[in-house]
Amino acid sequence: MVEIKNLNKWFGKNQILKNVNLTVNKGEVVVVLGPSGSGKSTLLRCINRLEPVNSGEIRVGEDFITNPKTNIFEARKKIGVVFQHFNLFPHLSVLKNVTIGCTEVLKMSNEKADQIAKQLLKRVGIGEKINSYPSEISGGQKQRVAIARALAMQPQVMMFDEPTSALDPEMIEEVLNVIKDLAKEDRTMILVTHEIGFAREAADRAIFIDGGEIIEEGSPKDFFSNPKTERAKTFLNKVL
Amino acid sequence: MNNIIEISQHSIPFLVKGLGVTAYLALISAVFAVIIGIIGGIGRGSKFFIIRIISSIYVTVFRGTPFLIQLYIVFFVLPSFGITFNVFQAGIGTLAFNSGAYIAEIVRAGIEAIPKEQSEAALSLGMTPFSEMKLVIMPQVIRIIIPPLVGQLILLVKDTSVISLIGIFDLIKVGRELTIASGENPIIIYGWVAIFYFVLCYPLYIFSIKIEKKLKLRY
């Protein structure tokens, strides 16, 4: 589903991603772990071309993201993104935040979009707040709306960029439960997270990145209980 | 006292005609100025170098020279290069481009005030830059630029008075003719002229406050 080959990314003189190779199969849930500044978020941002790459190849489904001829707007429709800071549209109601992609990008009718949005919002537990504005709901609720907004596009891949890092501790659970639910379905997901418990429970595979390189990968169980590299051990000692 | 009423009575009909001309100049110029300003403001953040540089030169030149000089160049200098305008075209066009340059800066500042994450969220949904601007960025920009934008439009209303210098019979020109040609009392005439300008500007100010309140209700 997602195939990354020899990806290199530089910011000026700093190499952020070094020769990254990664394949994510259809229906697979992959967590990306690593210290801050290791390039995890940049990797996600390259996958939907929010960041251009310097060299290498990225394919998502049928779309060659790194090919300049690819219609990136078409490709992005199929890649859902949930951001650390939610990035809801503050001038739109909760419902409109979810429908805007359907009506304006997928060109659905308002009725159809409303129906889809209401169903998804109910599913993430925001059913009764659809006419509120983002400023009127809590962080955990915002993130759940953001998840519904991404799901409404019926993406082939869902990417989560530290979806719980900006939340108060008591709200992390409600968001993780929604994501866990999604992981149980046959969805392709890539998650950058620091939630080790969640990663162990929900992921099919763990990737450890440090200094822009994939250092280790394997099943979450093996990785957390028996890391092979020194760098992974140091990292896990700090977060566990 | 009787004198004041008498002078006012026979001057006001002329002044009202001038007021009409001023309102017309202001309205048409304002519409074009806002359109030019939005295009110029978006242009300054364009990813295309050539569009950025053109917008930037436009804003710098029009903000860096007096309106009166711009008006004189358009009306008196351009004809010698074979480009002629009537007084209304020259007046409205120059005022629109002059005011548009200031509005472009207001719009640019407004766009820059919107966090770039908003743009990233819109693009990640598959929006084109045009949809992103129209549906996500501009609605938020308008809300924050209403106060400076209305301020600029009030300046535009008052700047129409400069256009009288190329021979349009607007409010101030009528007032000047009444005092100089007809020898009316300048205190009374210019008093009325000032009041009439205020009458044009005040509703804009009220409108600004109303719309700000309305937009502040949610979020």
Tab-separated table of C-alpha atoms in Angstrom:
chain	number	residue	atom	x	y	z
A	1	MET	CA	0.000	0.000	0.000
A	2	VAL	CA	2.769	2.423	0.952
A	3	GLU	CA	6.220	1.904	-0.439
A	4	ILE	CA	9.188	4.129	0.351
A	5	LYS	CA	12.502	3.557	-1.383
A	6	ASN	CA	15.848	5.191	-0.592
A	7	LEU	CA	14.238	8.349	0.704
A	8	ASN	CA	16.551	11.257	1.514
A	9	LYS	CA	15.430	14.579	2.887
A	10	TRP	CA	17.548	17.601	3.728
A	11	PHE	CA	16.695	20.847	5.469
A	12	GLY	CA	19.569	23.048	4.348
A	13	LYS	CA	22.699	21.318	5.577
A	14	ASN	CA	20.884	18.949	7.930
A	15	GLN	CA	19.949	15.566	6.629
A	16	ILE	CA	16.606	14.741	8.234
A	17	LEU	CA	15.942	11.391	6.578
A	18	LYS	CA	18.752	9.073	5.511
A	19	ASN	CA	18.063	6.416	2.952
A	20	VAL	CA	14.722	5.366	4.427
A	21	ASN	CA	13.166	2.189	3.060
A	22	LEU	CA	9.752	1.179	4.314
A	23	THR	CA	6.848	-0.876	3.027
A	24	VAL	CA	3.470	-0.817	4.699
A	25	ASN	CA	1.092	-3.508	3.546
A	26	LYS	CA	-2.618	-3.135	3.085
A	27	GLY	CA	-4.406	-3.417	6.417
A	28	GLU	CA	-1.214	-3.119	8.392
A	29	VAL	CA	-0.844	-0.838	11.414
A	30	VAL	CA	2.686	0.502	11.741
A	31	VAL	CA	3.908	2.629	14.623
A	32	VAL	CA	6.906	4.867	14.149
A	33	LEU	CA	8.890	5.505	17.308
A	34	GLY	CA	11.947	7.525	18.025
A	35	PRO	CA	13.336	10.482	19.961
A	36	SER	CA	12.087	13.955	19.077
A	37	GLY	CA	13.896	15.430	16.114
A	38	SER	CA	14.587	11.999	14.675
A	39	GLY	CA	12.600	12.679	11.496
A	40	LYS	CA	9.371	10.805	12.275
A	41	SER	CA	7.029	13.687	11.500
A	42	THR	CA	9.026	14.678	8.438
A	43	LEU	CA	8.627	11.147	7.131
A	44	LEU	CA	4.828	11.447	7.370
A	45	ARG	CA	4.916	14.888	5.770
A	46	CYS	CA	6.889	13.520	2.839
A	47	ILE	CA	4.320	10.784	2.278
A	48	ASN	CA	1.633	13.290	1.228
A	49	ARG	CA	4.144	15.777	-0.177
A	50	LEU	CA	3.630	18.486	2.410
A	51	GLU	CA	7.416	18.328	2.272
A	52	PRO	CA	9.218	17.738	-1.019
A	53	VAL	CA	11.918	15.089	-0.897
A	54	ASN	CA	15.486	15.400	-2.139
A	55	SER	CA	15.778	11.901	-3.518
A	56	GLY	CA	14.045	8.567	-3.381
A	57	GLU	CA	10.647	7.244	-4.268
A	58	ILE	CA	7.321	7.151	-2.455
A	59	ARG	CA	4.286	5.294	-3.686
A	60	VAL	CA	0.880	5.282	-1.983
A	61	GLY	CA	-1.545	2.856	-3.618
A	62	GLU	CA	-1.384	3.673	-7.300
A	63	ASP	CA	0.069	7.131	-6.844
A	64	PHE	CA	3.757	7.881	-7.193
A	65	ILE	CA	3.962	10.786	-4.762
A	66	THR	CA	7.532	11.697	-5.649
A	67	ASN	CA	6.826	11.847	-9.381
A	68	PRO	CA	6.332	15.547	-10.197
A	69	LYS	CA	3.745	14.604	-12.825
A	70	THR	CA	1.464	13.016	-10.218
A	71	ASN	CA	-1.636	15.063	-9.471
A	72	ILE	CA	-0.886	15.508	-5.808
A	73	PHE	CA	-4.360	16.884	-5.035
A	74	GLU	CA	-5.904	13.638	-6.270
A	75	ALA	CA	-3.359	11.587	-4.334
A	76	ARG	CA	-3.909	13.486	-1.082
A	77	LYS	CA	-7.635	12.686	-1.117
A	78	LYS	CA	-6.674	9.081	-0.421
A	79	ILE	CA	-4.302	9.855	2.459
A	80	GLY	CA	-5.942	10.871	5.713
A	81	VAL	CA	-3.836	12.906	8.136
A	82	VAL	CA	-4.430	13.549	11.830
A	83	PHE	CA	-2.144	16.213	13.264
A	84	GLN	CA	-0.658	16.682	16.693
A	85	HIS	CA	-2.410	20.023	17.117
A	86	PHE	CA	-5.707	18.907	15.508
A	87	ASN	CA	-5.698	21.817	13.020
A	88	LEU	CA	-9.474	22.011	12.878
A	89	PHE	CA	-10.905	24.942	10.937
A	90	PRO	CA	-11.946	27.369	13.695
A	91	HIS	CA	-14.475	29.273	11.573
A	92	LEU	CA	-16.502	26.149	10.805
A	93	SER	CA	-18.786	24.110	13.041
A	94	VAL	CA	-17.786	20.589	14.022
A	95	LEU	CA	-20.137	19.186	11.394
A	96	LYS	CA	-18.787	21.499	8.671
A	97	ASN	CA	-15.226	20.578	9.569
A	98	VAL	CA	-16.068	17.005	8.691
A	99	THR	CA	-18.248	17.667	5.632
A	100	ILE	CA	-16.036	20.249	3.923
A	101	GLY	CA	-13.758	17.613	2.410
A	102	CYS	CA	-16.734	15.603	1.129
A	103	THR	CA	-18.559	18.542	-0.412
A	104	GLU	CA	-15.660	20.585	-1.726
A	105	VAL	CA	-13.101	17.945	-2.624
A	106	LEU	CA	-15.149	14.811	-3.298
A	107	LYS	CA	-18.049	16.939	-4.666
A	108	MET	CA	-20.694	15.034	-2.705
A	109	SER	CA	-24.148	16.503	-2.147
A	110	ASN	CA	-24.688	18.295	1.168
A	111	GLU	CA	-27.214	15.690	2.311
A	112	LYS	CA	-24.902	12.781	1.627
A	113	ALA	CA	-21.957	14.546	3.287
A	114	ASP	CA	-24.057	15.427	6.344
A	115	GLN	CA	-25.169	11.856	6.659
A	116	ILE	CA	-21.610	10.495	6.464
A	117	ALA	CA	-20.303	13.134	8.860
A	118	LYS	CA	-23.014	12.582	11.446
A	119	GLN	CA	-22.415	8.867	11.382
A	120	LEU	CA	-18.651	9.299	11.841
A	121	LEU	CA	-19.051	11.903	14.577
A	122	LYS	CA	-21.394	9.581	16.408
A	123	ARG	CA	-18.842	6.838	16.063
A	124	VAL	CA	-16.073	8.951	17.635
A	125	GLY	CA	-18.474	10.020	20.369
A	126	ILE	CA	-19.182	13.630	19.310
A	127	GLY	CA	-22.757	12.982	18.169
A	128	GLU	CA	-24.316	15.709	20.284
A	129	LYS	CA	-21.756	18.447	19.619
A	130	ILE	CA	-22.039	18.706	15.846
A	131	ASN	CA	-23.134	22.340	15.876
A	132	SER	CA	-20.442	23.486	18.291
A	133	TYR	CA	-17.369	25.333	17.118
A	134	PRO	CA	-13.873	23.957	17.717
A	135	SER	CA	-13.177	26.604	20.382
A	136	GLU	CA	-16.129	25.288	22.375
A	137	ILE	CA	-14.960	21.702	22.764
A	138	SER	CA	-12.103	20.023	24.655
A	139	GLY	CA	-8.788	18.914	23.181
A	140	GLY	CA	-9.774	15.275	23.214
A	141	GLN	CA	-13.011	16.100	21.421
A	142	LYS	CA	-11.127	18.220	18.880
A	143	GLN	CA	-8.817	15.365	18.065
A	144	ARG	CA	-11.744	12.999	17.652
A	145	VAL	CA	-13.376	15.483	15.263
A	146	ALA	CA	-10.083	15.655	13.372
A	147	ILE	CA	-10.102	11.870	13.075
A	148	ALA	CA	-13.680	11.982	11.761
A	149	ARG	CA	-12.651	14.697	9.285
A	150	ALA	CA	-9.903	12.472	7.904
A	151	LEU	CA	-12.112	9.358	7.845
A	152	ALA	CA	-14.879	11.169	5.955
A	153	MET	CA	-12.660	11.178	2.878
A	154	GLN	CA	-12.564	7.350	3.018
A	155	PRO	CA	-8.794	7.336	2.677
A	156	GLN	CA	-6.737	4.305	1.711
A	157	VAL	CA	-4.166	5.168	4.352
A	158	MET	CA	-4.493	6.985	7.658
A	159	MET	CA	-1.494	8.809	9.089
A	160	PHE	CA	-1.382	10.033	12.688
A	161	ASP	CA	1.323	12.477	13.734
A	162	GLU	CA	1.609	12.231	17.520
A	163	PRO	CA	-2.164	12.417	17.902
A	164	THR	CA	-2.114	12.493	21.699
A	165	SER	CA	1.001	14.560	22.428
A	166	ALA	CA	-0.890	17.845	22.753
A	167	LEU	CA	-3.611	16.439	24.988
A	168	ASP	CA	-4.152	16.649	28.717
A	169	PRO	CA	-3.481	13.251	30.321
A	170	GLU	CA	-7.138	12.553	31.094
A	171	MET	CA	-8.085	12.967	27.448
A	172	ILE	CA	-5.476	10.680	25.934
A	173	GLU	CA	-7.513	7.578	26.647
A	174	GLU	CA	-10.627	8.669	24.750
A	175	VAL	CA	-8.589	9.426	21.626
A	176	LEU	CA	-6.526	6.255	21.835
A	177	ASN	CA	-9.694	4.189	22.141
A	178	VAL	CA	-10.979	5.622	18.878
A	179	ILE	CA	-7.663	4.901	17.161
A	180	LYS	CA	-7.538	1.376	18.597
A	181	ASP	CA	-11.002	0.765	17.200
A	182	LEU	CA	-9.817	1.857	13.766
A	183	ALA	CA	-6.740	-0.341	14.020
A	184	LYS	CA	-8.946	-3.396	14.542
A	185	GLU	CA	-10.606	-2.798	11.194
A	186	ASP	CA	-8.803	-3.657	8.009
A	187	ARG	CA	-7.202	-0.251	7.770
A	188	THR	CA	-3.744	0.755	6.666
A	189	MET	CA	-2.367	3.074	9.315
A	190	ILE	CA	0.937	4.757	10.063
A	191	LEU	CA	1.220	6.266	13.521
A	192	VAL	CA	3.917	8.396	15.029
A	193	THR	CA	3.431	8.113	18.753
A	194	HIS	CA	5.063	8.043	22.143
A	195	GLU	CA	2.285	5.917	23.634
A	196	ILE	CA	4.188	2.710	24.203
A	197	GLY	CA	1.303	0.803	25.758
A	198	PHE	CA	-0.886	1.669	22.838
A	199	ALA	CA	1.787	0.735	20.299
A	200	ARG	CA	2.304	-2.637	21.944
A	201	GLU	CA	-1.396	-3.372	21.931
A	202	ALA	CA	-2.609	-1.996	18.592
A	203	ALA	CA	0.296	-2.149	16.158
A	204	ASP	CA	1.325	-4.932	13.807
A	205	ARG	CA	4.821	-3.586	13.426
A	206	ALA	CA	7.088	-1.101	15.156
A	207	ILE	CA	9.683	1.044	13.382
A	208	PHE	CA	12.385	2.769	15.395
A	209	ILE	CA	13.927	5.860	13.821
A	210	ASP	CA	16.907	7.766	15.167
A	211	GLY	CA	18.909	10.454	13.419
A	212	GLY	CA	16.791	10.074	10.286
A	213	GLU	CA	17.562	6.380	9.842
A	214	ILE	CA	15.449	3.315	10.466
A	215	ILE	CA	17.487	1.604	13.164
A	216	GLU	CA	15.267	-1.295	14.028
A	217	GLU	CA	11.967	-2.812	13.017
A	218	GLY	CA	9.944	-5.746	14.125
A	219	SER	CA	6.818	-6.863	15.929
A	220	PRO	CA	5.963	-4.503	18.802
A	221	LYS	CA	6.275	-7.340	21.278
A	222	ASP	CA	9.844	-8.178	20.252
A	223	PHE	CA	10.856	-4.573	19.942
A	224	PHE	CA	9.655	-3.496	23.367
A	225	SER	CA	10.731	-6.532	25.339
A	226	ASN	CA	13.889	-7.322	23.453
A	227	PRO	CA	15.367	-4.396	21.513
A	228	LYS	CA	18.434	-5.404	19.540
A	229	THR	CA	20.282	-2.128	19.165
A	230	GLU	CA	21.912	0.024	21.815
A	231	ARG	CA	20.115	3.147	20.575
A	232	ALA	CA	16.713	1.514	20.845
A	233	LYS	CA	17.534	0.335	24.361
A	234	THR	CA	18.534	3.840	25.428
A	235	PHE	CA	15.347	5.259	23.927
A	236	LEU	CA	13.095	2.682	25.537
A	237	ASN	CA	14.724	3.197	28.918
A	238	LYS	CA	13.775	6.835	28.705
A	239	VAL	CA	10.142	6.386	27.679
A	240	LEU	CA	9.102	3.232	29.476
B	1	MET	CA	-28.664	83.388	12.515
B	2	ASN	CA	-31.142	84.049	9.725
B	3	ASN	CA	-28.158	84.527	7.522
B	4	ILE	CA	-26.854	81.037	8.297
B	5	ILE	CA	-30.183	79.424	7.496
B	6	GLU	CA	-30.541	81.396	4.292
B	7	ILE	CA	-27.053	80.585	3.018
B	8	SER	CA	-27.485	76.953	3.992
B	9	GLN	CA	-30.860	76.734	2.288
B	10	HIS	CA	-29.643	77.752	-1.131
B	11	SER	CA	-26.206	76.059	-0.851
B	12	ILE	CA	-27.255	72.643	0.356
B	13	PRO	CA	-28.866	71.518	-2.936
B	14	PHE	CA	-25.543	72.151	-4.696
B	15	LEU	CA	-23.610	70.447	-1.906
B	16	VAL	CA	-25.898	67.414	-2.030
B	17	LYS	CA	-25.108	67.044	-5.737
B	18	GLY	CA	-21.413	67.166	-4.846
B	19	LEU	CA	-22.042	64.624	-2.112
B	20	GLY	CA	-23.589	62.317	-4.697
B	21	VAL	CA	-20.496	62.582	-6.888
B	22	THR	CA	-18.210	61.933	-3.901
B	23	ALA	CA	-20.281	58.915	-2.846
B	24	TYR	CA	-20.144	57.574	-6.400
B	25	LEU	CA	-16.362	58.033	-6.607
B	26	ALA	CA	-15.903	56.396	-3.210
B	27	LEU	CA	-18.177	53.450	-3.862
B	28	ILE	CA	-16.759	52.461	-7.243
B	29	SER	CA	-13.164	53.026	-6.119
B	30	ALA	CA	-13.760	51.016	-2.946
B	31	VAL	CA	-15.084	48.003	-4.857
B	32	PHE	CA	-12.065	48.002	-7.178
B	33	ALA	CA	-9.648	48.767	-4.335
B	34	VAL	CA	-10.824	45.752	-2.329
B	35	ILE	CA	-10.587	43.459	-5.370
B	36	ILE	CA	-7.130	44.776	-6.266
B	37	GLY	CA	-6.071	44.581	-2.623
B	38	ILE	CA	-7.107	40.949	-2.223
B	39	ILE	CA	-5.337	39.950	-5.453
B	40	GLY	CA	-2.248	41.979	-4.494
B	41	GLY	CA	-2.218	40.619	-0.944
B	42	ILE	CA	-2.492	37.007	-2.075
B	43	GLY	CA	0.052	37.720	-4.808
B	44	ARG	CA	2.665	38.757	-2.271
B	45	GLY	CA	2.635	35.270	-0.811
B	46	SER	CA	2.494	33.475	-4.164
B	47	LYS	CA	4.837	30.588	-4.773
B	48	PHE	CA	5.646	32.071	-8.183
B	49	PHE	CA	8.531	34.509	-8.011
B	50	ILE	CA	7.258	36.684	-10.849
B	51	ILE	CA	3.849	37.219	-9.194
B	52	ARG	CA	5.532	37.992	-5.864
B	53	ILE	CA	7.842	40.542	-7.426
B	54	ILE	CA	5.078	42.270	-9.416
B	55	SER	CA	2.837	42.571	-6.333
B	56	SER	CA	5.741	43.787	-4.274
B	57	ILE	CA	6.727	46.480	-6.787
B	58	TYR	CA	3.112	47.584	-7.108
B	59	VAL	CA	2.653	47.951	-3.351
B	60	THR	CA	5.982	49.705	-2.842
B	61	VAL	CA	5.511	52.199	-5.678
B	62	PHE	CA	1.927	53.126	-4.812
B	63	ARG	CA	2.589	53.418	-1.098
B	64	GLY	CA	5.831	55.287	-1.648
B	65	THR	CA	4.466	58.168	-3.718
B	66	PRO	CA	1.748	60.733	-2.932
B	67	PHE	CA	-1.730	60.072	-4.289
B	68	LEU	CA	-1.790	63.530	-5.895
B	69	ILE	CA	1.346	62.786	-7.925
B	70	GLN	CA	-0.111	59.485	-9.069
B	71	LEU	CA	-3.263	61.302	-10.126
B	72	TYR	CA	-1.321	63.968	-12.012
B	73	ILE	CA	0.792	61.363	-13.785
B	74	VAL	CA	-2.279	59.408	-14.878
B	75	PHE	CA	-4.249	62.463	-15.950
B	76	PHE	CA	-1.580	64.863	-17.249
B	77	VAL	CA	1.475	62.756	-18.146
B	78	LEU	CA	0.067	59.549	-19.624
B	79	PRO	CA	-1.849	61.436	-22.365
B	80	SER	CA	1.479	62.518	-23.854
B	81	PHE	CA	2.174	58.814	-24.357
B	82	GLY	CA	-1.169	58.440	-26.059
B	83	ILE	CA	-2.985	56.979	-23.041
B	84	THR	CA	-5.955	59.140	-22.190
B	85	PHE	CA	-8.639	58.827	-19.550
B	86	ASN	CA	-11.577	61.046	-18.681
B	87	VAL	CA	-11.582	62.585	-15.210
B	88	PHE	CA	-13.755	59.851	-13.727
B	89	GLN	CA	-11.677	57.009	-15.138
B	90	ALA	CA	-8.459	58.676	-14.014
B	91	GLY	CA	-9.823	59.563	-10.584
B	92	ILE	CA	-11.463	56.229	-9.776
B	93	GLY	CA	-8.676	54.160	-11.323
B	94	THR	CA	-5.883	55.947	-9.500
B	95	LEU	CA	-7.708	55.946	-6.183
B	96	ALA	CA	-8.512	52.245	-6.527
B	97	PHE	CA	-4.884	51.358	-7.244
B	98	ASN	CA	-3.604	53.674	-4.522
B	99	SER	CA	-5.948	52.322	-1.861
B	100	GLY	CA	-5.558	48.790	-3.225
B	101	ALA	CA	-1.855	48.907	-2.379
B	102	TYR	CA	-2.610	49.602	1.278
B	103	ILE	CA	-5.357	46.969	1.328
B	104	ALA	CA	-2.916	44.466	-0.220
B	105	GLU	CA	-0.632	44.961	2.781
B	106	ILE	CA	-3.557	44.529	5.162
B	107	VAL	CA	-4.590	41.317	3.378
B	108	ARG	CA	-1.016	40.023	3.332
B	109	ALA	CA	-0.640	40.647	7.065
B	110	GLY	CA	-3.988	38.892	7.613
B	111	ILE	CA	-2.915	35.847	5.619
B	112	GLU	CA	0.395	35.685	7.478
B	113	ALA	CA	-1.479	35.748	10.788
B	114	ILE	CA	-3.236	32.465	9.963
B	115	PRO	CA	-1.134	29.540	11.238
B	116	LYS	CA	0.428	27.522	8.415
B	117	GLU	CA	-1.110	24.401	9.961
B	118	GLN	CA	-4.468	25.578	8.619
B	119	SER	CA	-3.093	25.474	5.128
B	120	GLU	CA	-1.533	22.061	5.735
B	121	ALA	CA	-4.816	20.654	7.038
B	122	ALA	CA	-6.667	21.983	3.991
B	123	LEU	CA	-4.099	20.635	1.534
B	124	SER	CA	-4.027	17.269	3.313
B	125	LEU	CA	-7.760	16.960	2.620
B	126	GLY	CA	-6.908	17.242	-1.069
B	127	MET	CA	-7.948	20.869	-1.520
B	128	THR	CA	-6.364	22.847	-4.314
B	129	PRO	CA	-4.619	26.083	-3.298
B	130	PHE	CA	-7.622	27.984	-4.680
B	131	SER	CA	-10.172	26.087	-2.538
B	132	GLU	CA	-7.854	26.347	0.421
B	133	MET	CA	-7.686	30.141	0.036
B	134	LYS	CA	-11.424	30.491	-0.551
B	135	LEU	CA	-12.767	28.104	2.077
B	136	VAL	CA	-10.167	28.008	4.822
B	137	ILE	CA	-7.803	30.981	4.752
B	138	MET	CA	-9.864	33.941	3.522
B	139	PRO	CA	-12.856	33.450	5.848
B	140	GLN	CA	-10.430	33.635	8.762
B	141	VAL	CA	-8.476	36.521	7.252
B	142	ILE	CA	-11.567	38.660	6.705
B	143	ARG	CA	-12.484	38.372	10.331
B	144	ILE	CA	-9.185	39.752	11.554
B	145	ILE	CA	-8.717	42.442	8.921
B	146	ILE	CA	-12.144	44.098	9.233
B	147	PRO	CA	-10.935	46.933	11.535
B	148	PRO	CA	-7.892	48.000	9.452
B	149	LEU	CA	-9.805	47.417	6.215
B	150	VAL	CA	-12.665	49.697	7.242
B	151	GLY	CA	-10.095	52.236	8.397
B	152	GLN	CA	-8.573	52.134	4.930
B	153	LEU	CA	-11.987	52.549	3.288
B	154	ILE	CA	-12.699	55.585	5.458
B	155	LEU	CA	-9.406	57.057	4.241
B	156	LEU	CA	-10.496	56.249	0.694
B	157	VAL	CA	-13.745	58.202	1.138
B	158	LYS	CA	-11.794	61.225	2.307
B	159	ASP	CA	-9.125	60.823	-0.387
B	160	THR	CA	-11.792	61.282	-3.062
B	161	SER	CA	-11.488	64.998	-2.235
B	162	VAL	CA	-8.067	65.005	-3.905
B	163	ILE	CA	-9.686	63.985	-7.193
B	164	SER	CA	-11.363	67.422	-7.301
B	165	LEU	CA	-7.951	68.804	-8.272
B	166	ILE	CA	-8.278	67.342	-11.774
B	167	GLY	CA	-11.668	68.981	-12.149
B	168	ILE	CA	-14.418	66.736	-10.827
B	169	PHE	CA	-17.294	68.558	-9.169
B	170	ASP	CA	-17.380	66.517	-6.006
B	171	LEU	CA	-18.353	67.673	-2.542
B	172	ILE	CA	-15.267	69.725	-1.789
B	173	LYS	CA	-15.082	71.236	-5.276
B	174	VAL	CA	-18.701	72.419	-5.009
B	175	GLY	CA	-17.896	73.923	-1.633
B	176	ARG	CA	-14.843	75.695	-3.052
B	177	GLU	CA	-16.829	77.060	-5.998
B	178	LEU	CA	-19.557	78.331	-3.675
B	179	THR	CA	-17.070	80.200	-1.513
B	180	ILE	CA	-14.718	81.484	-4.206
B	181	ALA	CA	-16.936	81.998	-7.255
B	182	SER	CA	-20.190	82.850	-5.479
B	183	GLY	CA	-18.534	84.448	-2.456
B	184	GLU	CA	-20.536	82.557	0.151
B	185	ASN	CA	-19.413	82.503	3.763
B	186	PRO	CA	-16.623	79.849	3.918
B	187	ILE	CA	-17.312	78.988	7.561
B	188	ILE	CA	-20.853	77.910	6.804
B	189	ILE	CA	-20.069	76.203	3.487
B	190	TYR	CA	-17.002	74.271	4.671
B	191	GLY	CA	-18.874	73.430	7.869
B	192	TRP	CA	-21.485	71.682	5.769
B	193	VAL	CA	-18.836	70.050	3.588
B	194	ALA	CA	-17.185	68.577	6.680
B	195	ILE	CA	-20.512	67.348	8.037
B	196	PHE	CA	-21.318	65.701	4.696
B	197	TYR	CA	-17.974	63.873	4.618
B	198	PHE	CA	-18.648	62.688	8.144
B	199	VAL	CA	-22.081	61.453	7.100
B	200	LEU	CA	-20.379	59.279	4.479
B	201	CYS	CA	-17.711	57.897	6.810
B	202	TYR	CA	-19.717	57.321	9.977
B	203	PRO	CA	-21.872	54.460	8.634
B	204	LEU	CA	-18.689	52.627	7.672
B	205	TYR	CA	-17.476	52.933	11.230
B	206	ILE	CA	-20.800	51.657	12.596
B	207	PHE	CA	-20.771	48.830	10.054
B	208	SER	CA	-17.290	47.862	11.196
B	209	ILE	CA	-18.333	47.621	14.843
B	210	LYS	CA	-21.499	45.671	14.010
B	211	ILE	CA	-19.784	43.131	11.809
B	212	GLU	CA	-16.943	42.688	14.291
B	213	LYS	CA	-19.431	41.894	17.025
B	214	LYS	CA	-21.262	39.471	14.786
B	215	LEU	CA	-18.075	37.660	13.824
B	216	LYS	CA	-16.932	37.507	17.430
B	217	LEU	CA	-20.033	35.632	18.549
B	218	ARG	CA	-18.574	32.233	17.732
B	219	TYR	CA	-14.961	31.066	17.919
